[in-house]
Coordinates of C-alpha atoms in Angstrom, one line a residue:
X15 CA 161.3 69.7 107.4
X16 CA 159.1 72.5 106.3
X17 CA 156.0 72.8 107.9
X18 CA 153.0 74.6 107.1
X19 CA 150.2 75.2 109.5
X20 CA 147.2 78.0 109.6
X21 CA 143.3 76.9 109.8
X22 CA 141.1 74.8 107.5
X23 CA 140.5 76.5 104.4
X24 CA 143.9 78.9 104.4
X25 CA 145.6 77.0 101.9
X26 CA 147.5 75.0 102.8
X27 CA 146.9 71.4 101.1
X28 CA 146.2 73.6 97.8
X29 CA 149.7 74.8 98.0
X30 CA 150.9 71.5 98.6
X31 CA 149.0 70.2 95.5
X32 CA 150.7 72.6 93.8
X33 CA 154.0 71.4 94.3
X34 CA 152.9 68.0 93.3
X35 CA 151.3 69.1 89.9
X36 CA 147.7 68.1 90.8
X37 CA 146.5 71.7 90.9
X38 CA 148.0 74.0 87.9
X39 CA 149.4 77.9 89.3
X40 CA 148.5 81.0 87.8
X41 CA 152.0 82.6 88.4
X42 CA 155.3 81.8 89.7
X43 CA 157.6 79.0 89.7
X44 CA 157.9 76.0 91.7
X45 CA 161.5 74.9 91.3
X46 CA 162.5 71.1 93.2
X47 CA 166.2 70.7 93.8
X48 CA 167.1 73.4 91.1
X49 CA 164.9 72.5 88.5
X50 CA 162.2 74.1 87.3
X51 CA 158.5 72.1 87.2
X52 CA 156.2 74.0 86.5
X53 CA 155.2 72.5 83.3
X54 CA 155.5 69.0 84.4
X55 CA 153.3 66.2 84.8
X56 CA 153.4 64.9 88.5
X57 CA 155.2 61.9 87.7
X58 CA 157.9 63.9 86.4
X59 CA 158.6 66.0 89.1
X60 CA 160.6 63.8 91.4
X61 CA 158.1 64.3 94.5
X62 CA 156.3 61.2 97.0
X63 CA 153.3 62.4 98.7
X64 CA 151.2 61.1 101.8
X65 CA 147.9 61.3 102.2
X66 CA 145.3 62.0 104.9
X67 CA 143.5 58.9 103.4
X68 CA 146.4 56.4 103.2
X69 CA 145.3 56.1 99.7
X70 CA 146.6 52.1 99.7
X71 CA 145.2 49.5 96.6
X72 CA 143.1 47.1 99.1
X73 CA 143.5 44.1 96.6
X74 CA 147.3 44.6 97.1
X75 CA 149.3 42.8 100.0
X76 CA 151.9 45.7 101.7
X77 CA 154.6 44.3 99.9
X78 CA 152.3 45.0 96.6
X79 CA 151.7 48.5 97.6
X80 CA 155.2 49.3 98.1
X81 CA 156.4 47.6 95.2
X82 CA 153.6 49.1 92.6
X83 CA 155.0 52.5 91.9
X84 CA 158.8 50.6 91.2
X85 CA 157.3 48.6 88.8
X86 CA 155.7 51.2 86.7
X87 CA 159.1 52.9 87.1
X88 CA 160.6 49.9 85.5
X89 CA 162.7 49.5 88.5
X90 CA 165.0 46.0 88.2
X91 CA 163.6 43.4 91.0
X92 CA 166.2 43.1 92.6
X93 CA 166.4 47.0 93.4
X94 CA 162.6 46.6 94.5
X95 CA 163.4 44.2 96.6
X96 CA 165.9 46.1 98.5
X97 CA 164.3 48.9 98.8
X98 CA 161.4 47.6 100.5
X99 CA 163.5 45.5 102.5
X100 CA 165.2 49.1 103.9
X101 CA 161.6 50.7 104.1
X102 CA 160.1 47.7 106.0
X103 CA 162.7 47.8 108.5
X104 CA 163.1 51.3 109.1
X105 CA 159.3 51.4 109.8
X106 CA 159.4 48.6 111.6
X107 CA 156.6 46.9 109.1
X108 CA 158.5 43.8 108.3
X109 CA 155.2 41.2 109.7
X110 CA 153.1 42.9 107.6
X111 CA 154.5 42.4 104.4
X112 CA 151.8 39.9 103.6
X113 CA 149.2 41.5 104.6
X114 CA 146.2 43.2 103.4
X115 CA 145.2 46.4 104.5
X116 CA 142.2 45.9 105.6
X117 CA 144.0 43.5 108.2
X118 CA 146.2 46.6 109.6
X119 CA 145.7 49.3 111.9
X120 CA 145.0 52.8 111.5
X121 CA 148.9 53.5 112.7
X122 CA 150.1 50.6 110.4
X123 CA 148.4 51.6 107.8
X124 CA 149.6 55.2 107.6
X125 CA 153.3 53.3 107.9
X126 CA 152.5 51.5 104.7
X127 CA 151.5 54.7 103.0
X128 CA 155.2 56.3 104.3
X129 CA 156.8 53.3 103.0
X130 CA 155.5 53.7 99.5
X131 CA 157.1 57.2 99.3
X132 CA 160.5 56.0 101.0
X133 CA 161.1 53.5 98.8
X134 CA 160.6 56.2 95.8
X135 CA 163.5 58.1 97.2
X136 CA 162.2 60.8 95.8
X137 CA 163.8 64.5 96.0
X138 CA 161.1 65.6 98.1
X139 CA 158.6 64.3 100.6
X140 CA 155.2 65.7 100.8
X141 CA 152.8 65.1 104.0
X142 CA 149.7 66.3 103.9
X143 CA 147.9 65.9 107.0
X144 CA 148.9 62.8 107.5
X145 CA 148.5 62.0 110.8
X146 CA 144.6 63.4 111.3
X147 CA 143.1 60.1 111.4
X148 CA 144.8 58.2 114.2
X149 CA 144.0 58.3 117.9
X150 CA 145.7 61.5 120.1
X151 CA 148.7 59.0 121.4
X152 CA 149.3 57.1 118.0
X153 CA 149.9 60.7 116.6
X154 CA 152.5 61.2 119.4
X155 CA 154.1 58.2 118.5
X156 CA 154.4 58.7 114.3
X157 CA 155.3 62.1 115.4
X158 CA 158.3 60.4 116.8
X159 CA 158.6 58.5 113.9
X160 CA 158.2 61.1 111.4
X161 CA 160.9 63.6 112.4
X162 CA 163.2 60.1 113.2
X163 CA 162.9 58.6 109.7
X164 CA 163.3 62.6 108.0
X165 CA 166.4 63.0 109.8
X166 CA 168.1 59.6 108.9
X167 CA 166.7 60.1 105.2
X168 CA 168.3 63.7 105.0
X169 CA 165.3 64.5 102.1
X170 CA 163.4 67.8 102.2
X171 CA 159.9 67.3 103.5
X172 CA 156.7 69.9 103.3
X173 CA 154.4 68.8 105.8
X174 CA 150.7 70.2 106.1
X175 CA 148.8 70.4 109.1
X176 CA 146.0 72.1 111.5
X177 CA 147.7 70.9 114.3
X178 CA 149.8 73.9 116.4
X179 CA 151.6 71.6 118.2
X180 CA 152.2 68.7 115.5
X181 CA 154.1 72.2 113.8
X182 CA 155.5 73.4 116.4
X183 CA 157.3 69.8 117.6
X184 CA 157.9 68.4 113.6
X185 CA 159.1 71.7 111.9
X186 CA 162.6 72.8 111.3
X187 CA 161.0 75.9 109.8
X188 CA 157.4 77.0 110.4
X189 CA 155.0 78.5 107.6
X190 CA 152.2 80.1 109.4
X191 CA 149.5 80.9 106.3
X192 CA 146.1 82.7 106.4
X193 CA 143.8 83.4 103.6
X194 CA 146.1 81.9 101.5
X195 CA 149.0 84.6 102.4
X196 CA 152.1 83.8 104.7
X197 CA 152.0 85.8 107.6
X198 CA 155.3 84.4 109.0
X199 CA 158.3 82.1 108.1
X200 CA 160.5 81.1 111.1
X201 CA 161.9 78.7 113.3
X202 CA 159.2 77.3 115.8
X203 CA 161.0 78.9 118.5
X204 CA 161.4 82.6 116.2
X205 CA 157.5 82.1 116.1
X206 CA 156.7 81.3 119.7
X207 CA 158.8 84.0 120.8
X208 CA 158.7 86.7 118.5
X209 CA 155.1 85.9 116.6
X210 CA 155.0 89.0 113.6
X211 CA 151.2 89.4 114.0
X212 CA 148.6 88.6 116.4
X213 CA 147.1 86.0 114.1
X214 CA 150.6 84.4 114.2
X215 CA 150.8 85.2 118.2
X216 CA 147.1 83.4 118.8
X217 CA 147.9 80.8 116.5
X218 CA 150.8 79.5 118.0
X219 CA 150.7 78.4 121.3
X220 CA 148.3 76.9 123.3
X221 CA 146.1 78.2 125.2
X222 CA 146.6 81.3 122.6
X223 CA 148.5 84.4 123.5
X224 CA 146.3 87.1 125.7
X225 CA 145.5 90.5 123.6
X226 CA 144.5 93.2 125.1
X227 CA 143.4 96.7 123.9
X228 CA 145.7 99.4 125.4
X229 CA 142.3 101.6 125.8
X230 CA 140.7 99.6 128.1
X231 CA 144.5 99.5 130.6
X232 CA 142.6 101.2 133.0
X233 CA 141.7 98.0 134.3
X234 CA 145.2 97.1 134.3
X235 CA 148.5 98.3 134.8
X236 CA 151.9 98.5 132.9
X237 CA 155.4 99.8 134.5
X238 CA 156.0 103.7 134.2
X239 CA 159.8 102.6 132.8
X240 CA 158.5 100.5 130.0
X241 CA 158.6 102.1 126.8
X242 CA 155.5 101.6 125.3
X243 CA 154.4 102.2 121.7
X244 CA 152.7 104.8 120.7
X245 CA 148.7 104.8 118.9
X246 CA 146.5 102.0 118.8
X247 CA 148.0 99.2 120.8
X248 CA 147.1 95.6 122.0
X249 CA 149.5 94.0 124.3
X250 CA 150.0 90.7 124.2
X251 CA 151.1 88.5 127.2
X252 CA 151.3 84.3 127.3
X253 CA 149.2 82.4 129.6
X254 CA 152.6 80.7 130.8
X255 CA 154.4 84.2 131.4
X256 CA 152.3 85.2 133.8
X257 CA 152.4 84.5 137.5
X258 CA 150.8 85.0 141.0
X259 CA 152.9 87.5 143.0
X260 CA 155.1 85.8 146.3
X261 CA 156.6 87.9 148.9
X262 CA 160.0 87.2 146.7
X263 CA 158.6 88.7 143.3
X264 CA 160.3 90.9 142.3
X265 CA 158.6 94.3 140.6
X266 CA 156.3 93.3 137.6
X267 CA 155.7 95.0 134.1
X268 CA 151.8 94.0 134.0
X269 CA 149.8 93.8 136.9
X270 CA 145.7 92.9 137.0
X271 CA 143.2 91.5 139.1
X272 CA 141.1 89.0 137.8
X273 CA 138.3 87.0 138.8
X274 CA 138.9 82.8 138.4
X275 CA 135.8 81.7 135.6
X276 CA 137.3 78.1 135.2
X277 CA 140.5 75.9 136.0
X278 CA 141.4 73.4 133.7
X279 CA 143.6 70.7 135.0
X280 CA 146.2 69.0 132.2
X281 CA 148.5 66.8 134.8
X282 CA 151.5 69.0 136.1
X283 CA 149.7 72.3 135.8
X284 CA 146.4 73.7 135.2
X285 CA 145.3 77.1 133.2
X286 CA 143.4 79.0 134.8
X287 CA 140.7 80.9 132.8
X288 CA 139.8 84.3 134.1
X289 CA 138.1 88.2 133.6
X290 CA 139.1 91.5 134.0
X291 CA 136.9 93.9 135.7
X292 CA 135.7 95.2 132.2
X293 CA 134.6 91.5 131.0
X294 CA 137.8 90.8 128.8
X295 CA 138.9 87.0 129.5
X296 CA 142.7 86.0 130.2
X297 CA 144.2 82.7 130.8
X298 CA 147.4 81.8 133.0
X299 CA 149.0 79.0 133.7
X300 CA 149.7 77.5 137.7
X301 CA 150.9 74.3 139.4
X302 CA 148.5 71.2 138.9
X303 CA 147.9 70.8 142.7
X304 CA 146.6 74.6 142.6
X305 CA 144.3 75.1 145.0
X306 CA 142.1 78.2 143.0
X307 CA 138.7 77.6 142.6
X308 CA 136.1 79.8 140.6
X309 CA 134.8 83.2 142.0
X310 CA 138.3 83.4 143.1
X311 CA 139.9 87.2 143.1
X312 CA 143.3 87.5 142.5
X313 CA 145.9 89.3 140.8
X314 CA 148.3 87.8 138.1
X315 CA 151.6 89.7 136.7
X316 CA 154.4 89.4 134.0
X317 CA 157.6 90.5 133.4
X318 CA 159.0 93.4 131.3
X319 CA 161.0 90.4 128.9
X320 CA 157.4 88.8 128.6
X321 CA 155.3 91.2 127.0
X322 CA 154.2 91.7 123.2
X323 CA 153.2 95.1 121.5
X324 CA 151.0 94.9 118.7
X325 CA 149.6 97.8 116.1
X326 CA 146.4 98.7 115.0
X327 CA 146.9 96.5 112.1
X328 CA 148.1 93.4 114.0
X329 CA 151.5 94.1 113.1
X330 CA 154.5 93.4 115.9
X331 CA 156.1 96.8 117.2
X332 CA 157.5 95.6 120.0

């Protein structure tokens, strides 16, 4: 499961297309298990595709939908027949066979549309932001669904999304793009941990990563043993690596003292959204039953493991 994330308008869904044949490339090749497509139509290419919209024939029952692209295929019946029999019951759709879908909802809808691409089995699967149009805990459930059915299926899937945590949760291997470049290509974990640029290190992870010029450290401070870069420098630091001190702590890397602008409570911790004495903002993470309010002073301190050196570029040096 590739999966390729980055902001509306990087390129994402025009890469995508591209893979599918419904946008033509400039240069390159696009090869799909081996075999070179660039001059073939989509139908040729061996590739099922998702859509955003669902994209079903509303005159058709489910079983219609499913069945329609086998027909034109000139797929024998009796194969058809199996093959939606497997899709319907790995997607748990087997009621709705009859249906129209205008009589489905939003979640079973998008299960149709999956169907129709499982019952191609197709060399490839391509999602393109599928799951946008359903409710915050449908998406947590086909989420679920997605990465269960891609695992049994064993086909190579390309998934497009916005989403930071849909990638992060879905993807074997993560394809952060911006401006229609790739700024990294990694395991989600690779990415969280080691992010190559501070686009990459902002993008993933939420709330983003803290940056923070190394001209304005006067405000805060960093260990004398920590070998730090030289030139132009941001450090970087992750809302959830820092920490208020305890008696216990032992020595920190980063120290500051911040003053508390909001607290955001999410169920088993809250963030904490704060500023620095020259007006730069930083966000940490604390138990839910935290008892800071705003206007509160306090200081807040990482680790030596925790911290991220960036260049004047936004490249990683450290």
């Amino acid at each position: 499961m590739l999966v390729l994330v980055g902001p509306s308008g990087c390129g994402k869904s025009t890469l995508l297309r591209m893979i599918a044949g419904l946008e033509s490339i400039t240069a390159g090749t696009i090869a799909i298990g081996g075999r070179t497509v660039n001059d073939l139509e989509p139908s040729e290419r061996d590739i099922a595709m998702v859509f955003q919209n669902y994209a079903l024939y509303p005159h058709m029952t489910v079983r219609q939908n499913l069945a329609y692209g086998l027909k034109n295929r000139k797929t024998p019946p009796a194969e058809i027949d199996r093959r939606i029999a497997s899709a319907a019951k790995a997607l748990e759709i087997e009621p709705f066979l009859d249906r129209k879908p205008r009589q489905l909802s939003g979640g079973q809808r998008q299960r149709v549309a999956m169907g129709r691409a499982i019952v191609r089995e197709p060399a490839a699967f391509l999602f393109d932001e599928p799951l946008s149009n359903l409710d915050a805990k449908l998406r947590v459930q086909m989420r679920v669904e997605i990465k269960r059915l891609q695992r049994a299926l064993a086909t190579t899937s390309v998934y497009v999304t916005h989403d930071q945590m849909e990638a992060m949760t879905l993807a074997d291997r993560l394809v952060v793009l911006n401006a229609g470049r790739i700024e990294q290509v990694g395991t989600p974990i690779e990415l969280y941990e080691k992010p190559a640029t501070t686009f990459v290190a902002t993008f993933i992870g939420s709330p983003s990563m803290n940056l923070l010029p190394m001209e304005t450290s006067k405000h805060w401070s960093v260990a004398d043993s920590l070998a730090v870069p030289s030139g132009t420098i941001t450090l970087g630091v992750r809302p959830e690596d820092l920490y208020l001190p305890e008696p216990e702590t032992p020595e920190s890397a980063f120290s500051v003292n911040v003053k508390v602008l909001a607290v955001e409570l999410v169920g088993a911790e809250s963030y904490v959204h704060a500023i620095l004495p020259d007006q730069q903002q930083i966000a940490f993470r604390v138990p839910g039953r935290s008892r800071i309010v705003i206007d509160d002073v306090m200081t807040v301190q990482a680790g030596a493991q925790s911290l991220h050196f960036f260049g004047k570029a936004g490249e990683r040096l450290a």
